[in-house]
GROMACS .gro file of C-alpha atoms in nm:
model
  130
    1GLN     CA    1   0.001   0.000   0.005
    2VAL     CA    2   0.130   0.346  -0.092
    3GLN     CA    3   0.004   0.669   0.044
    4LEU     CA    4   0.044   1.000  -0.138
    5VAL     CA    5  -0.001   1.341   0.026
    6GLU     CA    6  -0.005   1.651  -0.187
    7SER     CA    7   0.051   2.005  -0.074
    8GLY     CA    8   0.136   2.342  -0.214
    9GLY     CA    9  -0.180   2.436  -0.397
   10GLY     CA   10  -0.335   2.779  -0.362
   11SER     CA   11  -0.443   3.088  -0.539
   12VAL     CA   12  -0.207   3.286  -0.755
   13GLN     CA   13  -0.235   3.562  -1.016
   14ALA     CA   14  -0.185   3.493  -1.379
   15GLY     CA   15   0.183   3.483  -1.459
   16GLY     CA   16   0.270   3.363  -1.108
   17SER     CA   17   0.424   3.044  -0.978
   18LEU     CA   18   0.343   2.761  -0.740
   19ARG     CA   19   0.524   2.452  -0.638
   20LEU     CA   20   0.328   2.138  -0.558
   21SER     CA   21   0.472   1.858  -0.348
   22CYS     CA   22   0.379   1.491  -0.330
   23ALA     CA   23   0.515   1.285  -0.051
   24ALA     CA   24   0.500   0.910  -0.104
   25SER     CA   25   0.509   0.654   0.173
   26ALA     CA   26   0.484   0.274   0.163
   27ALA     CA   27   0.398   0.012   0.420
   28SER     CA   28   0.683  -0.113   0.640
   29GLY     CA   29   0.921  -0.327   0.447
   30TYR     CA   30   0.826  -0.182   0.106
   31THR     CA   31   0.978   0.078  -0.112
   32VAL     CA   32   0.850   0.322  -0.366
   33SER     CA   33   1.174   0.332  -0.551
   34GLY     CA   34   1.120   0.287  -0.922
   35TYR     CA   35   0.764   0.379  -0.914
   36CYS     CA   36   0.626   0.607  -1.185
   37MET     CA   37   0.495   0.924  -1.018
   38GLY     CA   38   0.257   1.136  -1.221
   39TRP     CA   39   0.085   1.470  -1.177
   40PHE     CA   40  -0.270   1.497  -1.315
   41ARG     CA   41  -0.525   1.769  -1.312
   42GLN     CA   42  -0.891   1.792  -1.354
   43VAL     CA   43  -1.149   2.057  -1.393
   44PRO     CA   44  -1.517   1.976  -1.323
   45GLY     CA   45  -1.684   1.867  -1.643
   46LYS     CA   46  -1.356   1.795  -1.824
   47GLU     CA   47  -1.147   1.481  -1.855
   48ARG     CA   48  -0.854   1.432  -1.627
   49GLU     CA   49  -0.527   1.536  -1.789
   50GLY     CA   50  -0.182   1.405  -1.737
   51VAL     CA   51   0.051   1.691  -1.666
   52ALA     CA   52   0.391   1.539  -1.600
   53SER     CA   53   0.564   1.223  -1.467
   54ILE     CA   54   0.895   1.100  -1.337
   55SER     CA   55   1.025   0.763  -1.222
   56LEU     CA   56   1.140   0.775  -0.860
   57GLY     CA   57   1.515   0.719  -0.869
   58GLY     CA   58   1.517   0.770  -1.247
   59SER     CA   59   1.594   1.055  -1.474
   60SER     CA   60   1.330   1.053  -1.745
   61THR     CA   61   1.060   1.312  -1.729
   62TYR     CA   62   0.750   1.349  -1.938
   63TYR     CA   63   0.524   1.658  -1.989
   64ALA     CA   64   0.198   1.737  -2.153
   65ASP     CA   65   0.240   1.978  -2.446
   66SER     CA   66   0.031   2.234  -2.269
   67VAL     CA   67   0.282   2.272  -1.984
   68LYS     CA   68   0.619   2.216  -2.159
   69GLY     CA   69   0.859   2.492  -2.091
   70ARG     CA   70   0.651   2.621  -1.792
   71PHE     CA   71   0.633   2.324  -1.555
   72THR     CA   72   0.914   2.123  -1.417
   73ILE     CA   73   0.877   1.788  -1.235
   74SER     CA   74   1.156   1.688  -1.002
   75GLN     CA   75   1.227   1.456  -0.708
   76ASP     CA   76   1.399   1.419  -0.375
   77THR     CA   77   1.465   1.049  -0.346
   78ALA     CA   78   1.580   1.076   0.016
   79LYS     CA   79   1.229   1.211   0.098
   80ASN     CA   80   1.041   1.005  -0.157
   81THR     CA   81   0.893   1.335  -0.267
   82VAL     CA   82   0.805   1.459  -0.613
   83TYR     CA   83   0.771   1.824  -0.692
   84LEU     CA   84   0.588   2.010  -0.967
   85GLN     CA   85   0.719   2.364  -1.015
   86MET     CA   86   0.460   2.565  -1.209
   87ASN     CA   87   0.560   2.891  -1.363
   88SER     CA   88   0.377   3.137  -1.588
   89LEU     CA   89   0.047   3.010  -1.469
   90ASN     CA   90  -0.266   3.101  -1.671
   91ALA     CA   91  -0.631   3.054  -1.630
   92GLU     CA   92  -0.618   2.718  -1.821
   93ASP     CA   93  -0.389   2.576  -1.546
   94ALA     CA   94  -0.658   2.621  -1.273
   95ALA     CA   95  -0.768   2.275  -1.161
   96MET     CA   96  -0.751   2.022  -0.893
   97TYR     CA   97  -0.408   1.863  -0.915
   98TYR     CA   98  -0.358   1.504  -0.814
   99CYS     CA   99  -0.041   1.303  -0.749
  100ALA     CA  100  -0.052   0.939  -0.862
  101ALA     CA  101   0.184   0.638  -0.842
  102VAL     CA  102   0.217   0.303  -1.003
  103ARG     CA  103   0.468   0.021  -0.944
  104MET     CA  104   0.654   0.051  -1.279
  105ARG     CA  105   0.870   0.300  -1.440
  106CYS     CA  106   0.720   0.566  -1.658
  107TYR     CA  107   0.689   0.512  -2.036
  108SER     CA  108   0.661   0.779  -2.292
  109ASP     CA  109   0.356   0.624  -2.454
  110SER     CA  110   0.154   0.560  -2.134
  111TRP     CA  111   0.256   0.786  -1.853
  112PHE     CA  112  -0.044   1.014  -1.912
  113ARG     CA  113  -0.298   0.733  -1.886
  114GLY     CA  114  -0.458   0.777  -1.541
  115ILE     CA  115  -0.609   0.434  -1.554
  116LEU     CA  116  -0.267   0.281  -1.520
  117TYR     CA  117  -0.196   0.432  -1.180
  118ALA     CA  118  -0.286   0.237  -0.870
  119TYR     CA  119  -0.247   0.503  -0.605
  120TRP     CA  120  -0.382   0.855  -0.582
  121GLY     CA  121  -0.353   1.143  -0.348
  122GLN     CA  122  -0.642   1.353  -0.218
  123GLY     CA  123  -0.565   1.646  -0.455
  124THR     CA  124  -0.469   2.002  -0.406
  125GLN     CA  125  -0.653   2.297  -0.563
  126VAL     CA  126  -0.479   2.553  -0.786
  127THR     CA  127  -0.662   2.873  -0.862
  128VAL     CA  128  -0.539   3.131  -1.105
  129SER     CA  129  -0.685   3.478  -1.112
  130SER     CA  130  -0.648   3.733  -1.384
   0.00000   0.00000   0.00000
């Protein structure tokens, strides 16, 4: 069992920045090393969108086209924590952001498929005002 706890959401003006955090923890005797960690977002009435992903302990990162060049996903393996640095935020970025994990490394052709992820956090709200 893996638990994910997101933090860092809030309200920001357009053009501003936020950093989201996702702390992963596993049951005693288990590790989250090698897990694919993804950030997703969802707005009511719209489909969930994969934003970015990274494999814990790995180096490959993947991004949705809509956030490339503005968002950066990173990790602190000592803390089993994944971060999403979001810059140049605009109204289209406003959503509930979720952290997700699956016991496999991320792949370029599937990281964005939410159905593949077994574990989800509770979500953190990002609001962008103009």
